mmCIF file of N, CA, C and O in Angstrom:
data_model
loop_
_atom_site.group_PDB
_atom_site.id
_atom_site.type_symbol
_atom_site.label_atom_id
_atom_site.label_comp_id
_atom_site.label_asym_id
_atom_site.label_seq_id
_atom_site.Cartn_x
_atom_site.Cartn_y
_atom_site.Cartn_z
ATOM 1 N N UNK A 1 4.793 246.118 68.309
ATOM 2 C CA UNK A 1 3.555 246.709 68.457
ATOM 3 C C UNK A 1 3.625 248.232 68.004
ATOM 4 O O UNK A 1 4.511 248.858 68.552
ATOM 5 N N UNK A 2 2.775 248.657 67.157
ATOM 6 C CA UNK A 2 2.744 250.019 66.745
ATOM 7 C C UNK A 2 2.028 251.013 67.723
ATOM 8 O O UNK A 2 1.609 250.582 68.773
ATOM 9 N N UNK A 3 1.905 252.192 67.414
ATOM 10 C CA UNK A 3 1.182 253.146 68.235
ATOM 11 C C UNK A 3 -0.213 252.892 68.186
ATOM 12 O O UNK A 3 -0.828 252.454 67.167
ATOM 13 N N UNK A 4 -0.838 253.027 69.350
ATOM 14 C CA UNK A 4 -2.311 252.844 69.425
ATOM 15 C C UNK A 4 -2.911 254.286 69.502
ATOM 16 O O UNK A 4 -2.511 255.180 70.058
ATOM 17 N N UNK A 5 -4.051 254.290 68.803
ATOM 18 C CA UNK A 5 -4.781 255.529 68.763
ATOM 19 C C UNK A 5 -6.127 255.251 69.448
ATOM 20 O O UNK A 5 -6.857 254.344 69.109
ATOM 21 N N UNK A 6 -6.497 256.113 70.373
ATOM 22 C CA UNK A 6 -7.797 255.988 71.080
ATOM 23 C C UNK A 6 -8.318 257.284 71.520
ATOM 24 O O UNK A 6 -7.647 258.262 71.698
ATOM 25 N N UNK A 7 -9.627 257.208 71.707
ATOM 26 C CA UNK A 7 -10.426 258.460 72.174
ATOM 27 C C UNK A 7 -10.332 258.398 73.746
ATOM 28 O O UNK A 7 -10.294 259.486 74.338
ATOM 29 N N UNK A 8 -10.332 257.235 74.285
ATOM 30 C CA UNK A 8 -10.381 257.027 75.709
ATOM 31 C C UNK A 8 -9.333 255.881 76.184
ATOM 32 O O UNK A 8 -9.417 254.958 75.524
ATOM 33 N N UNK A 9 -8.674 256.249 77.184
ATOM 34 C CA UNK A 9 -7.760 255.214 77.673
ATOM 35 C C UNK A 9 -8.222 254.963 79.162
ATOM 36 O O UNK A 9 -8.273 255.862 79.959
ATOM 37 N N UNK A 10 -8.399 253.670 79.331
ATOM 38 C CA UNK A 10 -8.898 253.261 80.805
ATOM 39 C C UNK A 10 -7.809 252.651 81.403
ATOM 40 O O UNK A 10 -7.120 251.558 80.914
ATOM 41 N N UNK A 11 -7.431 252.982 82.659
ATOM 42 C CA UNK A 11 -6.392 252.296 83.404
ATOM 43 C C UNK A 11 -7.013 251.386 84.542
ATOM 44 O O UNK A 11 -7.712 251.928 85.394
ATOM 45 N N UNK A 12 -6.856 250.159 84.392
ATOM 46 C CA UNK A 12 -7.368 249.205 85.351
ATOM 47 C C UNK A 12 -8.421 248.379 84.723
ATOM 48 O O UNK A 12 -9.461 248.924 84.193
ATOM 49 N N UNK A 13 -8.339 247.117 84.784
ATOM 50 C CA UNK A 13 -9.366 246.137 84.285
ATOM 51 C C UNK A 13 -10.280 245.544 85.368
ATOM 52 O O UNK A 13 -10.771 244.465 85.151
ATOM 53 N N UNK A 14 -10.573 246.248 86.427
ATOM 54 C CA UNK A 14 -11.461 245.895 87.319
ATOM 55 C C UNK A 14 -12.944 246.195 86.951
ATOM 56 O O UNK A 14 -13.136 246.626 85.804
ATOM 57 N N UNK A 15 -13.839 246.156 87.912
ATOM 58 C CA UNK A 15 -15.212 246.410 87.561
ATOM 59 C C UNK A 15 -15.381 247.889 87.041
ATOM 60 O O UNK A 15 -16.098 248.091 86.025
ATOM 61 N N UNK A 16 -14.816 248.821 87.784
ATOM 62 C CA UNK A 16 -15.062 250.073 87.253
ATOM 63 C C UNK A 16 -14.292 250.466 85.967
ATOM 64 O O UNK A 16 -14.889 251.120 85.067
ATOM 65 N N UNK A 17 -13.188 249.954 85.720
ATOM 66 C CA UNK A 17 -12.475 250.048 84.398
ATOM 67 C C UNK A 17 -13.302 249.463 83.356
ATOM 68 O O UNK A 17 -13.409 249.963 82.195
ATOM 69 N N UNK A 18 -13.775 248.276 83.504
ATOM 70 C CA UNK A 18 -14.504 247.531 82.473
ATOM 71 C C UNK A 18 -15.806 248.309 82.212
ATOM 72 O O UNK A 18 -16.244 248.523 81.032
ATOM 73 N N UNK A 19 -16.498 248.762 83.253
ATOM 74 C CA UNK A 19 -17.654 249.662 83.064
ATOM 75 C C UNK A 19 -17.492 250.827 82.153
ATOM 76 O O UNK A 19 -18.128 251.206 81.249
ATOM 77 N N UNK A 20 -16.356 251.624 82.600
ATOM 78 C CA UNK A 20 -15.993 252.739 81.672
ATOM 79 C C UNK A 20 -15.603 252.372 80.375
ATOM 80 O O UNK A 20 -16.069 253.127 79.424
ATOM 81 N N UNK A 21 -14.823 251.316 80.052
ATOM 82 C CA UNK A 21 -14.497 250.922 78.754
ATOM 83 C C UNK A 21 -15.777 250.514 78.010
ATOM 84 O O UNK A 21 -15.850 251.083 76.822
ATOM 85 N N UNK A 22 -16.695 249.776 78.474
ATOM 86 C CA UNK A 22 -17.848 249.476 77.716
ATOM 87 C C UNK A 22 -18.695 250.625 77.468
ATOM 88 O O UNK A 22 -19.182 250.804 76.351
ATOM 89 N N UNK A 23 -18.924 251.546 78.512
ATOM 90 C CA UNK A 23 -19.733 252.747 78.222
ATOM 91 C C UNK A 23 -19.173 253.696 77.121
ATOM 92 O O UNK A 23 -19.819 254.136 76.267
ATOM 93 N N UNK A 24 -17.843 253.748 77.331
ATOM 94 C CA UNK A 24 -17.092 254.656 76.169
ATOM 95 C C UNK A 24 -17.258 253.972 74.722
ATOM 96 O O UNK A 24 -17.566 254.550 73.885
ATOM 97 N N UNK A 25 -16.971 252.634 74.748
ATOM 98 C CA UNK A 25 -17.225 252.016 73.412
ATOM 99 C C UNK A 25 -18.595 252.110 72.903
ATOM 100 O O UNK A 25 -18.797 252.395 71.717
ATOM 101 N N UNK A 26 -19.585 251.854 73.741
ATOM 102 C CA UNK A 26 -20.977 251.831 73.267
ATOM 103 C C UNK A 26 -21.336 253.300 72.899
ATOM 104 O O UNK A 26 -22.307 253.528 72.095
ATOM 105 N N UNK A 27 -20.685 254.336 73.358
ATOM 106 C CA UNK A 27 -21.014 255.721 72.894
ATOM 107 C C UNK A 27 -20.141 256.129 71.672
ATOM 108 O O UNK A 27 -20.308 257.255 71.122
ATOM 109 N N UNK A 28 -19.393 255.086 71.110
ATOM 110 C CA UNK A 28 -18.722 255.395 69.799
ATOM 111 C C UNK A 28 -17.212 255.716 69.913
ATOM 112 O O UNK A 28 -16.581 256.009 68.982
ATOM 113 N N UNK A 29 -16.623 255.569 71.176
ATOM 114 C CA UNK A 29 -15.209 255.898 71.319
ATOM 115 C C UNK A 29 -14.315 254.697 71.012
ATOM 116 O O UNK A 29 -14.716 253.624 71.145
ATOM 117 N N UNK A 30 -13.230 255.036 70.578
ATOM 118 C CA UNK A 30 -12.165 253.983 70.369
ATOM 119 C C UNK A 30 -11.416 253.996 71.772
ATOM 120 O O UNK A 30 -10.905 254.977 72.315
ATOM 121 N N UNK A 31 -11.383 252.770 72.339
ATOM 122 C CA UNK A 31 -11.061 252.459 73.780
ATOM 123 C C UNK A 31 -9.798 251.635 73.777
ATOM 124 O O UNK A 31 -9.774 250.724 73.083
ATOM 125 N N UNK A 32 -8.960 252.058 74.554
ATOM 126 C CA UNK A 32 -7.744 251.194 74.953
ATOM 127 C C UNK A 32 -7.792 250.915 76.514
ATOM 128 O O UNK A 32 -7.837 251.860 77.243
ATOM 129 N N UNK A 33 -7.854 249.743 76.908
ATOM 130 C CA UNK A 33 -8.005 249.304 78.245
ATOM 131 C C UNK A 33 -6.577 248.705 78.689
ATOM 132 O O UNK A 33 -6.054 247.840 78.017
ATOM 133 N N UNK A 34 -5.842 249.266 79.718
ATOM 134 C CA UNK A 34 -4.559 248.937 80.209
ATOM 135 C C UNK A 34 -4.689 248.422 81.604
ATOM 136 O O UNK A 34 -5.289 249.091 82.533
ATOM 137 N N UNK A 35 -3.993 247.377 81.905
ATOM 138 C CA UNK A 35 -3.897 246.858 83.285
ATOM 139 C C UNK A 35 -2.370 246.429 83.527
ATOM 140 O O UNK A 35 -1.680 246.010 82.627
ATOM 141 N N UNK A 36 -1.966 246.621 84.682
ATOM 142 C CA UNK A 36 -0.537 246.387 85.093
ATOM 143 C C UNK A 36 -0.233 244.951 85.187
ATOM 144 O O UNK A 36 0.942 244.585 85.007
ATOM 145 N N UNK A 37 -1.106 244.133 85.312
ATOM 146 C CA UNK A 37 -0.939 242.725 85.438
ATOM 147 C C UNK A 37 -1.068 242.064 84.117
ATOM 148 O O UNK A 37 -1.606 242.463 83.340
ATOM 149 N N UNK A 38 -0.368 240.870 83.954
ATOM 150 C CA UNK A 38 -0.390 240.085 82.693
ATOM 151 C C UNK A 38 -1.864 239.513 82.444
ATOM 152 O O UNK A 38 -2.587 239.391 83.342
ATOM 153 N N UNK A 39 -2.005 239.195 81.201
ATOM 154 C CA UNK A 39 -3.281 238.578 80.788
ATOM 155 C C UNK A 39 -3.635 237.349 81.695
ATOM 156 O O UNK A 39 -2.614 236.526 81.961
ATOM 157 N N UNK A 40 -4.741 237.190 82.257
ATOM 158 C CA UNK A 40 -5.167 236.174 83.041
ATOM 159 C C UNK A 40 -5.039 236.408 84.496
ATOM 160 O O UNK A 40 -5.666 235.771 85.311
ATOM 161 N N UNK A 41 -4.422 237.475 84.935
ATOM 162 C CA UNK A 41 -4.180 237.873 86.343
ATOM 163 C C UNK A 41 -4.903 239.338 86.428
ATOM 164 O O UNK A 41 -4.884 239.818 87.629
ATOM 165 N N UNK A 42 -5.269 239.937 85.416
ATOM 166 C CA UNK A 42 -5.887 241.312 85.442
ATOM 167 C C UNK A 42 -7.258 241.262 86.281
ATOM 168 O O UNK A 42 -7.751 240.220 86.386
ATOM 169 N N UNK A 43 -7.694 242.463 86.689
ATOM 170 C CA UNK A 43 -8.954 242.462 87.379
ATOM 171 C C UNK A 43 -8.957 243.073 88.743
ATOM 172 O O UNK A 43 -10.030 243.338 89.296
ATOM 173 N N UNK A 44 -7.739 243.275 89.255
ATOM 174 C CA UNK A 44 -7.569 243.887 90.595
ATOM 175 C C UNK A 44 -8.504 243.256 91.636
ATOM 176 O O UNK A 44 -8.722 242.151 91.778
ATOM 177 N N UNK A 45 -8.999 244.145 92.483
ATOM 178 C CA UNK A 45 -9.763 243.759 93.619
ATOM 179 C C UNK A 45 -11.028 243.077 93.281
ATOM 180 O O UNK A 45 -11.637 242.267 93.894
ATOM 181 N N UNK A 46 -11.498 243.462 92.186
ATOM 182 C CA UNK A 46 -12.807 242.799 91.623
ATOM 183 C C UNK A 46 -12.630 241.216 91.431
ATOM 184 O O UNK A 46 -13.441 240.513 91.656
ATOM 185 N N UNK A 47 -11.467 241.000 90.948
ATOM 186 C CA UNK A 47 -11.064 239.649 90.515
ATOM 187 C C UNK A 47 -11.019 238.692 92.015
ATOM 188 O O UNK A 47 -11.640 237.718 91.925
ATOM 189 N N UNK A 48 -10.275 239.233 92.848
ATOM 190 C CA UNK A 48 -10.168 238.456 94.005
ATOM 191 C C UNK A 48 -11.325 238.476 94.893
ATOM 192 O O UNK A 48 -11.447 237.691 95.785
ATOM 193 N N UNK A 49 -12.255 239.521 94.771
ATOM 194 C CA UNK A 49 -13.487 239.600 95.621
ATOM 195 C C UNK A 49 -14.632 238.837 95.019
ATOM 196 O O UNK A 49 -15.578 238.690 95.597
ATOM 197 N N UNK A 50 -14.443 238.399 93.820
ATOM 198 C CA UNK A 50 -15.561 237.811 93.116
ATOM 199 C C UNK A 50 -16.623 238.814 92.767
ATOM 200 O O UNK A 50 -17.708 238.434 92.381
ATOM 201 N N UNK A 51 -16.243 240.015 92.747
ATOM 202 C CA UNK A 51 -17.266 241.194 92.542
ATOM 203 C C UNK A 51 -18.143 241.595 93.601
ATOM 204 O O UNK A 51 -19.018 242.338 93.450
ATOM 205 N N UNK A 52 -17.838 240.965 94.888
ATOM 206 C CA UNK A 52 -18.781 241.318 95.888
ATOM 207 C C UNK A 52 -18.268 242.555 96.653
ATOM 208 O O UNK A 52 -17.229 242.939 96.506
ATOM 209 N N UNK A 53 -19.202 243.187 97.299
ATOM 210 C CA UNK A 53 -18.864 244.384 98.175
ATOM 211 C C UNK A 53 -19.350 243.929 99.562
ATOM 212 O O UNK A 53 -20.457 243.325 99.845
ATOM 213 N N UNK A 54 -18.464 244.313 100.536
ATOM 214 C CA UNK A 54 -18.784 244.091 101.990
ATOM 215 C C UNK A 54 -18.290 245.204 102.779
ATOM 216 O O UNK A 54 -17.465 245.956 102.385
ATOM 217 N N UNK A 55 -18.847 245.313 103.862
ATOM 218 C CA UNK A 55 -18.449 246.397 104.918
ATOM 219 C C UNK A 55 -18.111 245.775 106.268
ATOM 220 O O UNK A 55 -18.916 245.128 106.882
ATOM 221 N N UNK A 56 -16.699 245.728 106.490
ATOM 222 C CA UNK A 56 -16.403 244.965 107.703
ATOM 223 C C UNK A 56 -16.774 245.650 109.010
ATOM 224 O O UNK A 56 -16.746 246.873 109.116
ATOM 225 N N UNK A 57 -16.839 244.808 110.071
ATOM 226 C CA UNK A 57 -17.262 245.380 111.354
ATOM 227 C C UNK A 57 -16.064 245.428 112.291
ATOM 228 O O UNK A 57 -15.974 245.959 113.313
ATOM 229 N N UNK A 58 -14.909 244.719 111.831
ATOM 230 C CA UNK A 58 -13.764 244.688 112.713
ATOM 231 C C UNK A 58 -12.552 244.654 111.647
ATOM 232 O O UNK A 58 -12.420 244.028 110.656
ATOM 233 N N UNK A 59 -11.577 245.652 112.019
ATOM 234 C CA UNK A 59 -10.281 245.852 111.173
ATOM 235 C C UNK A 59 -9.542 244.562 111.143
ATOM 236 O O UNK A 59 -8.999 244.165 110.131
ATOM 237 N N UNK A 60 -9.453 243.792 112.309
ATOM 238 C CA UNK A 60 -8.677 242.685 112.295
ATOM 239 C C UNK A 60 -9.150 241.519 111.515
ATOM 240 O O UNK A 60 -8.581 240.875 110.722
ATOM 241 N N UNK A 61 -10.613 241.358 111.613
ATOM 242 C CA UNK A 61 -11.141 240.386 110.874
ATOM 243 C C UNK A 61 -11.235 240.765 109.324
ATOM 244 O O UNK A 61 -11.054 239.874 108.418
ATOM 245 N N UNK A 62 -11.268 241.972 109.082
ATOM 246 C CA UNK A 62 -11.297 242.436 107.537
ATOM 247 C C UNK A 62 -9.908 242.105 107.025
ATOM 248 O O UNK A 62 -9.720 241.613 105.973
ATOM 249 N N UNK A 63 -8.705 242.469 107.789
ATOM 250 C CA UNK A 63 -7.422 242.231 107.331
ATOM 251 C C UNK A 63 -7.228 240.602 107.185
ATOM 252 O O UNK A 63 -6.676 240.330 106.060
ATOM 253 N N UNK A 64 -7.759 239.828 108.027
ATOM 254 C CA UNK A 64 -7.549 238.402 107.840
ATOM 255 C C UNK A 64 -8.270 237.810 106.593
ATOM 256 O O UNK A 64 -7.754 237.105 105.839
ATOM 257 N N UNK A 65 -9.528 238.435 106.393
ATOM 258 C CA UNK A 65 -10.317 238.012 105.239
ATOM 259 C C UNK A 65 -9.594 238.375 103.931
ATOM 260 O O UNK A 65 -9.391 237.673 102.997
ATOM 261 N N UNK A 66 -9.053 239.626 103.950
ATOM 262 C CA UNK A 66 -8.321 240.166 102.647
ATOM 263 C C UNK A 66 -7.128 239.432 102.403
ATOM 264 O O UNK A 66 -6.860 239.016 101.212
ATOM 265 N N UNK A 67 -6.371 239.053 103.426
ATOM 266 C CA UNK A 67 -5.174 238.236 103.239
ATOM 267 C C UNK A 67 -5.496 236.877 102.701
ATOM 268 O O UNK A 67 -4.746 236.311 101.793
ATOM 269 N N UNK A 68 -6.626 236.176 103.152
ATOM 270 C CA UNK A 68 -7.018 234.923 102.610
ATOM 271 C C UNK A 68 -7.415 234.927 101.107
ATOM 272 O O UNK A 68 -7.366 233.972 100.526
ATOM 273 N N UNK A 69 -7.802 236.151 100.643
ATOM 274 C CA UNK A 69 -8.230 236.217 99.256
ATOM 275 C C UNK A 69 -6.957 236.377 98.228
ATOM 276 O O UNK A 69 -7.077 236.192 97.132
ATOM 277 N N UNK A 70 -5.817 236.636 98.863
ATOM 278 C CA UNK A 70 -4.727 236.964 97.955
ATOM 279 C C UNK A 70 -3.916 235.740 97.388
ATOM 280 O O UNK A 70 -3.056 235.920 96.572
ATOM 281 N N UNK A 71 -4.307 234.652 97.937
ATOM 282 C CA UNK A 71 -3.639 233.374 97.404
ATOM 283 C C UNK A 71 -2.153 233.542 97.466
ATOM 284 O O UNK A 71 -1.541 233.653 98.516
ATOM 285 N N UNK A 72 -1.532 233.293 96.343
ATOM 286 C CA UNK A 72 -0.020 233.326 96.284
ATOM 287 C C UNK A 72 0.515 234.799 96.164
ATOM 288 O O UNK A 72 1.806 234.883 96.009
ATOM 289 N N UNK A 73 -0.366 235.782 96.254
ATOM 290 C CA UNK A 73 0.279 237.182 96.157
ATOM 291 C C UNK A 73 0.029 237.817 97.578
ATOM 292 O O UNK A 73 -0.969 238.460 97.819
ATOM 293 N N UNK A 74 0.945 237.527 98.434
ATOM 294 C CA UNK A 74 0.814 238.095 99.737
ATOM 295 C C UNK A 74 0.854 239.587 99.834
ATOM 296 O O UNK A 74 1.360 240.295 99.009
ATOM 297 N N UNK A 75 0.075 240.226 100.733
ATOM 298 C CA UNK A 75 -0.066 241.586 100.854
ATOM 299 C C UNK A 75 0.929 241.963 102.169
ATOM 300 O O UNK A 75 0.740 241.299 103.151
ATOM 301 N N UNK A 76 1.978 242.923 101.882
ATOM 302 C CA UNK A 76 2.782 243.256 103.042
ATOM 303 C C UNK A 76 2.044 243.906 104.159
ATOM 304 O O UNK A 76 1.142 244.691 103.866
ATOM 305 N N UNK A 77 2.356 243.734 105.450
ATOM 306 C CA UNK A 77 1.894 244.429 106.554
ATOM 307 C C UNK A 77 2.548 245.825 106.517
ATOM 308 O O UNK A 77 3.760 245.863 106.716
ATOM 309 N N UNK A 78 1.816 246.866 106.451
ATOM 310 C CA UNK A 78 2.486 248.147 106.393
ATOM 311 C C UNK A 78 1.918 249.003 107.583
ATOM 312 O O UNK A 78 2.228 250.298 107.636
ATOM 313 N N UNK A 79 1.229 248.453 108.465
ATOM 314 C CA UNK A 79 0.708 249.321 109.548
ATOM 315 C C UNK A 79 -0.744 249.265 109.644
ATOM 316 O O UNK A 79 -1.409 248.845 108.635
ATOM 317 N N UNK A 80 -1.239 249.859 110.639
ATOM 318 C CA UNK A 80 -2.711 249.776 110.809
ATOM 319 C C UNK A 80 -3.298 251.192 110.287
ATOM 320 O O UNK A 80 -2.859 252.113 110.580
ATOM 321 N N UNK A 81 -4.407 251.012 109.533
ATOM 322 C CA UNK A 81 -4.992 252.231 108.973
ATOM 323 C C UNK A 81 -5.911 252.784 110.062
ATOM 324 O O UNK A 81 -6.486 252.176 110.821
ATOM 325 N N UNK A 82 -5.955 254.116 110.072
ATOM 326 C CA UNK A 82 -6.872 254.817 111.055
ATOM 327 C C UNK A 82 -8.116 255.330 110.301
ATOM 328 O O UNK A 82 -8.064 255.973 109.266
ATOM 329 N N UNK A 83 -9.244 255.070 110.884
ATOM 330 C CA UNK A 83 -10.520 255.395 110.391
ATOM 331 C C UNK A 83 -11.055 256.680 111.068
ATOM 332 O O UNK A 83 -11.038 256.824 112.223
#
């Protein structure tokens, strides 16, 4: 693969990254979109959430829900976040 030339480089192929890439392209920019995951697994949280937004009422229930979305990619327990 040779060098890529772009006006805009977007990191992350989730909803925000895709929106940024589309807007930049439509404005006439040459865009490169980069994601850390291989083709077919890209998309980040948008991919595993189905594009939905939710606001949890319980940290424990939110953690259980998020773990259930991860499928074969488990999320390590790193401690409880403080809000």
